[in-house]
Tab-separated table of C-alpha atoms in Angstrom:
chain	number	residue	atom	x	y	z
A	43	UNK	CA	32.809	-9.401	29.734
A	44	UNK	CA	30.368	-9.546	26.753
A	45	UNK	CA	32.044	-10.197	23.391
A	46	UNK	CA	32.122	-6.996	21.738
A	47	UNK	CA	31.600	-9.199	18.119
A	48	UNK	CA	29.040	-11.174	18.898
A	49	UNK	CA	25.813	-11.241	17.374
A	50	UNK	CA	21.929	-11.234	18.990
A	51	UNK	CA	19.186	-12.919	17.436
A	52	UNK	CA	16.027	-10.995	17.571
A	53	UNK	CA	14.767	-12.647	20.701
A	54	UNK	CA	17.722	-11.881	22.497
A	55	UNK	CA	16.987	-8.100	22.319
A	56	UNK	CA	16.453	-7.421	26.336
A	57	UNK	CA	19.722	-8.969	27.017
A	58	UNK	CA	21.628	-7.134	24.305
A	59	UNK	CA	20.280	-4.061	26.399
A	60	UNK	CA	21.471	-5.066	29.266
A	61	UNK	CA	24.742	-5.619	28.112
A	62	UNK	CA	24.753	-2.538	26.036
A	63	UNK	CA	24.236	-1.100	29.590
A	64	UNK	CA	27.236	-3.257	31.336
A	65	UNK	CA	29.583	-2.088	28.541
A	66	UNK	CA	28.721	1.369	29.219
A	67	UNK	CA	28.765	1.208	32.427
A	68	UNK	CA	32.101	-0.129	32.461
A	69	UNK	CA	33.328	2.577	30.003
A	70	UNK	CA	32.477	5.211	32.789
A	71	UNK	CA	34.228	2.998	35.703
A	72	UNK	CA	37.183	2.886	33.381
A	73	UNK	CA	37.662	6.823	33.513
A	74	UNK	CA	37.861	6.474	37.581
A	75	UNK	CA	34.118	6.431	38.371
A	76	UNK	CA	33.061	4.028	41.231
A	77	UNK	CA	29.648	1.881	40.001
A	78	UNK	CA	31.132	-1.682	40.688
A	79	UNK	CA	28.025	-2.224	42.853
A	80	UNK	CA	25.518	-0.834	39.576
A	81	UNK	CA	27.343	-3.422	37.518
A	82	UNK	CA	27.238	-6.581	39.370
A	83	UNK	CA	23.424	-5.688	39.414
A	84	UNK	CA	22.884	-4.964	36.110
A	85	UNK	CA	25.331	-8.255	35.180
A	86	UNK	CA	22.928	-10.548	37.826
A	87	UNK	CA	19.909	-9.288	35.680
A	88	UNK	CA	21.437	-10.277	32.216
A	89	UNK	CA	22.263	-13.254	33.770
A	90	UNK	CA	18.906	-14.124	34.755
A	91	UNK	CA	17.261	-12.992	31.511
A	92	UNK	CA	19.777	-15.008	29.601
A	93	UNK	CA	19.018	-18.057	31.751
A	94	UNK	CA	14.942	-17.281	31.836
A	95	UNK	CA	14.921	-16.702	28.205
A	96	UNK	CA	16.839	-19.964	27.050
A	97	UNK	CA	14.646	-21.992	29.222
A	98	UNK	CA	11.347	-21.509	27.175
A	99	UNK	CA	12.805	-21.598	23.646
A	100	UNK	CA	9.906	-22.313	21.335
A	101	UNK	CA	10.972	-24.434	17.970
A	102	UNK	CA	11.460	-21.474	16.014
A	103	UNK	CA	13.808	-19.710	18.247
A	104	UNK	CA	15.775	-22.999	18.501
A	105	UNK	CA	15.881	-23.249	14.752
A	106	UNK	CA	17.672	-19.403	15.288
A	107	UNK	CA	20.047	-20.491	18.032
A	108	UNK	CA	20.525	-23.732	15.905
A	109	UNK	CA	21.905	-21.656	12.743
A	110	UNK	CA	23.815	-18.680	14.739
A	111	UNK	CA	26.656	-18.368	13.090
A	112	UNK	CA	28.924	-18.445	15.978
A	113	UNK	CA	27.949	-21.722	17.206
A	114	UNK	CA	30.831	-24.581	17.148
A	115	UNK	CA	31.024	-26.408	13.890
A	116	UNK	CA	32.848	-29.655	12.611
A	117	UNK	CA	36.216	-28.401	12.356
A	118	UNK	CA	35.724	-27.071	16.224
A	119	UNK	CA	34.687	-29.826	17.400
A	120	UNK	CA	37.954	-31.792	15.904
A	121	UNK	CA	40.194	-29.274	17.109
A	122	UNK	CA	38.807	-29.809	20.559
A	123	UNK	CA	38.290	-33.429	20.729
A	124	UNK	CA	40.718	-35.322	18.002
A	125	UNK	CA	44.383	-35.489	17.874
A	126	UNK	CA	46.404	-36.695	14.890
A	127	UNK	CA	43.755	-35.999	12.878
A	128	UNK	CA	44.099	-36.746	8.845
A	129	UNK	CA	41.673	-35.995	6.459
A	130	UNK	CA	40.976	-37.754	3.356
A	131	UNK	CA	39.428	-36.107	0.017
A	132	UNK	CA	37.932	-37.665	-2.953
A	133	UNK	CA	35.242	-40.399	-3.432
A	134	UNK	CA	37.033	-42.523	-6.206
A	135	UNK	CA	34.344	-41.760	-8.825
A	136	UNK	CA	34.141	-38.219	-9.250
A	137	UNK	CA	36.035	-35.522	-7.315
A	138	UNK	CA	36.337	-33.848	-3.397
A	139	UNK	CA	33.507	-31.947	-1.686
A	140	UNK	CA	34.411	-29.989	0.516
A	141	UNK	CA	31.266	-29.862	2.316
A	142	UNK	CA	31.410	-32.816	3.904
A	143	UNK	CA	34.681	-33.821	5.792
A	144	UNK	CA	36.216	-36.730	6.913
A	145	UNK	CA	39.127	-38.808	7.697
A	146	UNK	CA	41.019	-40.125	10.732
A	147	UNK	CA	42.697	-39.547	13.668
A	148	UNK	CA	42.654	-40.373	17.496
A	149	UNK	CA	39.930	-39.931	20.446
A	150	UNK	CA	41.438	-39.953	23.540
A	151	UNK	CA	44.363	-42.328	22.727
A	152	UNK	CA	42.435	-44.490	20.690
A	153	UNK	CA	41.914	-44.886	17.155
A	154	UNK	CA	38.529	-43.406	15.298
A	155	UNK	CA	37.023	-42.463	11.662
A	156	UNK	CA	35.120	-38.960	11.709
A	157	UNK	CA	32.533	-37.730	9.353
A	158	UNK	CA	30.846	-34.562	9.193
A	159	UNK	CA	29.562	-31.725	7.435
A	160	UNK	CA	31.405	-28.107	7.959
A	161	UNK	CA	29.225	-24.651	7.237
A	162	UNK	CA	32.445	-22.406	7.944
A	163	UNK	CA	32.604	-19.297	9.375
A	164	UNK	CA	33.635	-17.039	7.201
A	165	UNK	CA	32.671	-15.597	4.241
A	166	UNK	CA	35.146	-17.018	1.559
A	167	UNK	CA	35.289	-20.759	4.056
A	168	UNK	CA	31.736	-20.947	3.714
A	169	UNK	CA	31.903	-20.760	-0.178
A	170	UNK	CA	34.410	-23.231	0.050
A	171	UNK	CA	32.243	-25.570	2.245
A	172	UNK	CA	28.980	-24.770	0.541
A	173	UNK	CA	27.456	-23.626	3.171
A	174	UNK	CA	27.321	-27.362	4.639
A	175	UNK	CA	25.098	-28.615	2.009
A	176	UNK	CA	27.386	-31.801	0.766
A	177	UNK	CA	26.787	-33.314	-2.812
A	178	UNK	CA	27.161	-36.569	-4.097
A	179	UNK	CA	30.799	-37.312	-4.166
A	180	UNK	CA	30.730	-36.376	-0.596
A	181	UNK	CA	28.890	-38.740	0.471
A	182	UNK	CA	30.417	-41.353	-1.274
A	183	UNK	CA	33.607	-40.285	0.478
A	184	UNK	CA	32.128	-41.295	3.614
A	185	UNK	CA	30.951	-44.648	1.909
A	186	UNK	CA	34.989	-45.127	1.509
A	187	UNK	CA	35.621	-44.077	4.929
A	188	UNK	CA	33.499	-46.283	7.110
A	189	UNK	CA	34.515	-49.187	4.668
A	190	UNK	CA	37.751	-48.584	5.435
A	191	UNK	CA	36.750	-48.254	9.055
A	192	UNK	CA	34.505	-51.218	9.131
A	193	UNK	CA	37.550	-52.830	7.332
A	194	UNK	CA	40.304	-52.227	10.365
A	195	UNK	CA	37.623	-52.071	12.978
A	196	UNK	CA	38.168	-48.465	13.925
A	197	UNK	CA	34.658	-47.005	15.363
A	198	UNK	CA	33.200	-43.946	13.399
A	199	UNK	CA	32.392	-40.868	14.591
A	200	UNK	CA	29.877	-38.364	12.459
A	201	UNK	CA	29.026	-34.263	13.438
A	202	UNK	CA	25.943	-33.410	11.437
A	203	UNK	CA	25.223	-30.112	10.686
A	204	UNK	CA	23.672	-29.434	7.340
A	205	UNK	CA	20.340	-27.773	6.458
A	206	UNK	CA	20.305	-30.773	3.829
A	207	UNK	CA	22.221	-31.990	0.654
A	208	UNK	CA	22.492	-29.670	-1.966
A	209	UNK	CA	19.799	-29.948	-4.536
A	210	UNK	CA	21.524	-27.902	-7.341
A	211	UNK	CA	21.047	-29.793	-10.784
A	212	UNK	CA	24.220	-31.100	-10.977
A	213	UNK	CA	24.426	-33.172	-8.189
A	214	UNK	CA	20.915	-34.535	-9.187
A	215	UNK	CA	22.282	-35.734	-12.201
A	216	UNK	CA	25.717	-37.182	-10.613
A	217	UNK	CA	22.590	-39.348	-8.498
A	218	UNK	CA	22.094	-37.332	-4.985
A	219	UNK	CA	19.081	-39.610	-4.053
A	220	UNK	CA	21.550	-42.749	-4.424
A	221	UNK	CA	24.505	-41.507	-3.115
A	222	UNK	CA	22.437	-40.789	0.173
A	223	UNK	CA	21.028	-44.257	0.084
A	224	UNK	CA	23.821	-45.671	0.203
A	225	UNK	CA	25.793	-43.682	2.753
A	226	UNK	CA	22.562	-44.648	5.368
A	227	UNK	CA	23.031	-48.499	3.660
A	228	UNK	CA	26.403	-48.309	4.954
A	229	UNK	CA	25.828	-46.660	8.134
A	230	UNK	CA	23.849	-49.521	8.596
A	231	UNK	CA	25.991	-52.298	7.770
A	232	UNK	CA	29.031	-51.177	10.038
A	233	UNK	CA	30.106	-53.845	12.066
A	234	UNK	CA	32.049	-51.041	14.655
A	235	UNK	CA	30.058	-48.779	16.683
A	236	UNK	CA	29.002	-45.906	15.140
A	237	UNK	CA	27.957	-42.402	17.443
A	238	UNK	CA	26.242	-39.189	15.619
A	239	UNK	CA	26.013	-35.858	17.011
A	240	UNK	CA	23.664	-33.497	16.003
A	241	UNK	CA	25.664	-30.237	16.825
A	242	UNK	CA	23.626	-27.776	14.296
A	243	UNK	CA	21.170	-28.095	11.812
A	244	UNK	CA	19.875	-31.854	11.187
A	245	UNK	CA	18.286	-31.778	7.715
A	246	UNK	CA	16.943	-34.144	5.706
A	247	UNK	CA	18.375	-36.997	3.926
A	248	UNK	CA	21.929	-35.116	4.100
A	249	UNK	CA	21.832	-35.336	7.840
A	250	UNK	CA	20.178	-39.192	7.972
A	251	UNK	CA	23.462	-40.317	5.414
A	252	UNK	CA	25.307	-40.053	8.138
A	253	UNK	CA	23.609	-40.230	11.250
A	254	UNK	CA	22.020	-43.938	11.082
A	255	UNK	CA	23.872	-44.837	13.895
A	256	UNK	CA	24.139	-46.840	17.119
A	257	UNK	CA	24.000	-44.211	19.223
A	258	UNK	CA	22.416	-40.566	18.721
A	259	UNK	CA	23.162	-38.004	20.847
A	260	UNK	CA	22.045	-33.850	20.194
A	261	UNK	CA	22.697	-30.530	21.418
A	262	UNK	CA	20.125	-28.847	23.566
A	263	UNK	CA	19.323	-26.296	21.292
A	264	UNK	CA	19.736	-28.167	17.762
A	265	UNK	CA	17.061	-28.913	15.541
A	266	UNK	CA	16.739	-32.520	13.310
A	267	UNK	CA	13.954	-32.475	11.065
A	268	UNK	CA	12.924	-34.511	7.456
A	269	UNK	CA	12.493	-30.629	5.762
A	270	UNK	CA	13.382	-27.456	6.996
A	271	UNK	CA	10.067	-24.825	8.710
A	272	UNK	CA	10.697	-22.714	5.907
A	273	UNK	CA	10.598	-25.641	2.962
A	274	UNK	CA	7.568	-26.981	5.024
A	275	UNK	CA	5.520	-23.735	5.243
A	276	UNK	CA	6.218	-23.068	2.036
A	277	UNK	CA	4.743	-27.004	0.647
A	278	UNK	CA	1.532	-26.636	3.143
A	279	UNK	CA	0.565	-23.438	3.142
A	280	UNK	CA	2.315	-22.039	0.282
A	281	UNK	CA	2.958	-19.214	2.547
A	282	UNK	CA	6.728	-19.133	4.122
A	283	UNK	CA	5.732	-16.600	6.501
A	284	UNK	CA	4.253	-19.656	8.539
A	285	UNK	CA	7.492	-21.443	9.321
A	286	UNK	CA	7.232	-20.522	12.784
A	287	UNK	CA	3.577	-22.493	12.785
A	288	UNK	CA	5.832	-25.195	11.315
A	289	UNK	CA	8.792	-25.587	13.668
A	290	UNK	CA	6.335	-26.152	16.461
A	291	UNK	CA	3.737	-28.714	14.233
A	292	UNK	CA	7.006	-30.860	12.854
A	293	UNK	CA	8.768	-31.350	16.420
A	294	UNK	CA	12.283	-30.992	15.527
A	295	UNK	CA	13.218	-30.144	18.659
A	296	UNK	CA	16.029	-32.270	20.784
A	297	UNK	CA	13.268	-32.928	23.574
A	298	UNK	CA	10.096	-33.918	21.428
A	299	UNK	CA	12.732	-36.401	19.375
A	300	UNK	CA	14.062	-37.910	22.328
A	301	UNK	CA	10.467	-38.697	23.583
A	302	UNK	CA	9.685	-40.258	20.175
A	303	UNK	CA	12.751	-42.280	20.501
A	304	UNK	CA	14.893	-40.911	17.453
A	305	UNK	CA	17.451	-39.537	19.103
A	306	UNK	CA	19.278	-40.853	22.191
A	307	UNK	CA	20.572	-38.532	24.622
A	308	UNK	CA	20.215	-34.415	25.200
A	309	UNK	CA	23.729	-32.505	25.498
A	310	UNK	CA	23.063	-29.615	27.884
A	311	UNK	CA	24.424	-26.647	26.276
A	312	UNK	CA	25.703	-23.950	28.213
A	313	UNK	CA	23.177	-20.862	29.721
A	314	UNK	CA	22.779	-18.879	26.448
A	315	UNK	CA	23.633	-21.639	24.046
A	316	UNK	CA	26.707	-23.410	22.386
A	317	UNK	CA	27.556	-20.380	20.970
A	318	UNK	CA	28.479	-18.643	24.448
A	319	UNK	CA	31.069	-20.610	25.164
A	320	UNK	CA	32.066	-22.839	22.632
A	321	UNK	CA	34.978	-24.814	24.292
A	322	UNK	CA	32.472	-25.819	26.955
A	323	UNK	CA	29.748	-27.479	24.374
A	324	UNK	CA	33.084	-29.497	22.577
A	325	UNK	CA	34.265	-30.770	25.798
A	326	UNK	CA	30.653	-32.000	26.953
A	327	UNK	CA	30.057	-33.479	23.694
A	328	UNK	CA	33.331	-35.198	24.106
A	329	UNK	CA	32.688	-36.677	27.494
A	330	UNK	CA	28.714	-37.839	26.102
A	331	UNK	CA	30.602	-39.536	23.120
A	332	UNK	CA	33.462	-41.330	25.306
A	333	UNK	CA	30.188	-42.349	27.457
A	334	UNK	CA	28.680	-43.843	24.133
A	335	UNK	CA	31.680	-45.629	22.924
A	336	UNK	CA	32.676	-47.224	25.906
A	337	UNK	CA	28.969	-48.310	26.662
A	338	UNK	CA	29.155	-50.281	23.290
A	339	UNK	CA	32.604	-51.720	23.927
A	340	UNK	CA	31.538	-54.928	24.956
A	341	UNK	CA	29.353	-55.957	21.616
A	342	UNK	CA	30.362	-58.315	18.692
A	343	UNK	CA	29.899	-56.652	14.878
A	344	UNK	CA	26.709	-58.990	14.859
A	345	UNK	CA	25.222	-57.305	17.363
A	346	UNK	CA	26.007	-53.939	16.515
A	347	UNK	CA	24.541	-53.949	13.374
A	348	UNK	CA	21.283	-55.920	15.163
A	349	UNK	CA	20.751	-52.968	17.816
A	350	UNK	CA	21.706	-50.196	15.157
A	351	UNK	CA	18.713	-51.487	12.852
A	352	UNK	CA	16.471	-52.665	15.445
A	353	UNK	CA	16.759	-48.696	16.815
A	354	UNK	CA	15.830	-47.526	13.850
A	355	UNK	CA	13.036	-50.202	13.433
A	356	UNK	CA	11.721	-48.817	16.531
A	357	UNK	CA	11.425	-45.147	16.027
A	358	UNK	CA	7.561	-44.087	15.565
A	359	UNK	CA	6.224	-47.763	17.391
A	360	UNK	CA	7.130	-46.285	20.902
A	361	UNK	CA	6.281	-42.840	22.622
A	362	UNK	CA	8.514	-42.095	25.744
């Protein structure tokens, strides 16, 4: 049955119809008519529009299905995959942002350090969260927490899913630029294998603090891109009308990246996107990262950090 609270995107406007229809439909069987047969019809079609539309997604409509506000954020994805879980506030220097989340807890039985940025989902949790846009002092909070990982050898874990770092003139002047330099420094320099999912929006420098890792793995329909369409139209044609024009020239999709070798593996997201069935996306994601973890079990910390930067180092030299 169609959730009554869920929201369309533009593109999805034939299948709202159609389920419009069901609803109605199954307003009149309610009262004692007999249309079963019209129904299961009319469902079949949605179906198939659903599953016809989602398969030719241009970059644009991604970038929609990317930012619907149901989709599963961090704190979904740690409800679904982590036990035990303990999160730990503060970067030492300056204060807590709230934006960006992390701490520790268990992965299947075993011990792990995850990082991420949370948009919320509400009015009032996305003021609290900042819309996902993380400033300085959180990412020197996840500086602390993959020292303190690297330090007990507990592998780290990050969800990005942040249209970027915030760029409001106080976090400029607490040193944005440097606080993101070093959160990809220490990304870097973990000796414990480190997995990123891309489970959203991956923007800019607030997404690559946190997602230089070993292994990069991305949701079907999320987007990772150095500036957002709008940001881009906006620089090279001083016209933001043209961000669809952009989507498509940048390639921020997950299938151009993984053919340029930035991003690992594509998470299949189920017909209609993640956020049709939310449970579903955590508990692929969670078998892709188990996958990923155990597939690096066997390397030293030397060699970690060697196929982590030599990954990196690679991107751009090689077209799949």
């Amino acid at each position: 049955m169609p959730d009554p609270m869920r929201s369309y995107l533009d593109f999805e406007k034939p299948v709202a119809e159609l389920d419009s229809k069901i609803d109605e439909l199954r307003a009149l069987a309610a009262s004692g008519s007999d249309i079963s047969e019209e129904i299961s019809s009319i469902e079949e079609k949605a179906a198939q529009a659903l599953k016809d539309l989602y398969a030719n997604l241009t970059p644009w409509q991604k970038t929609q299905v990317a930012r619907h506000p149901q989709r599963p954020h961090f704190s979904d994805f740690v409800k679904g995959l982590i036990t035990e879980f303990t999160p730990l506030a503060g970067d030492r220097k300056f204060g807590e942002d709230e934006a960006l989340i992390g701490g520790f807890g268990r992965f299947r039985g075993e011990s792990i350090c995850v990082i991420g940025q949370e948009k919320g989902a509400t009015t009032e949790s996305r003021l609290k969260h900042n819309f996902g846009m993380a400033r300085p002092e959180g990412y020197r909070k996840a500086v602390r927490l993959m020292d303190m990982a690297d330090r007990f050898d507990i592998p780290v874990l990050s969800l990005v899913d942040s249209a970027g770092a915030y760029p409001g003139i106080g976090a400029e002047e607490r040193g944005q630029a440097e606080a993101i330099a070093r959160s990809t420094d220490a990304c870097l320099s973990l000796g414990v294998a480190n997995i990123a999912v891309i489970i959203g929006e991956g923007g800019s420098g607030g997404a690559i603090a946190i997602a230089t890792a070993n292994r990069v793995l991305m949701l079907e329909h999320a987007i990772y891109s150095v500036i957002s369409p709008e940001a881009a139209s906006s620089i090279l044609w001083r016209d933001g009308s043209k961000a669809q024009e952009a989507a498509t020239n940048m390639k921020i999709t997950a299938q151009d990246l993984l053919r340029f070798g930035v991003i690992d593996t594509i998470l299949k997201e189920p017909r209609g996107g993640a956020h049709r069935d939310p449970a579903a996306t955590v508990a692929l994601a969670g078998d892709a990262i188990a996958d990923a973890l155990n597939d690096l079990r066997t390397l030293d910390r030397d060699s970690l950090r060697k196929q982590r930067r030599q990954k990196f180092l690679e991107i751009g030299r090689k077209l799949g």
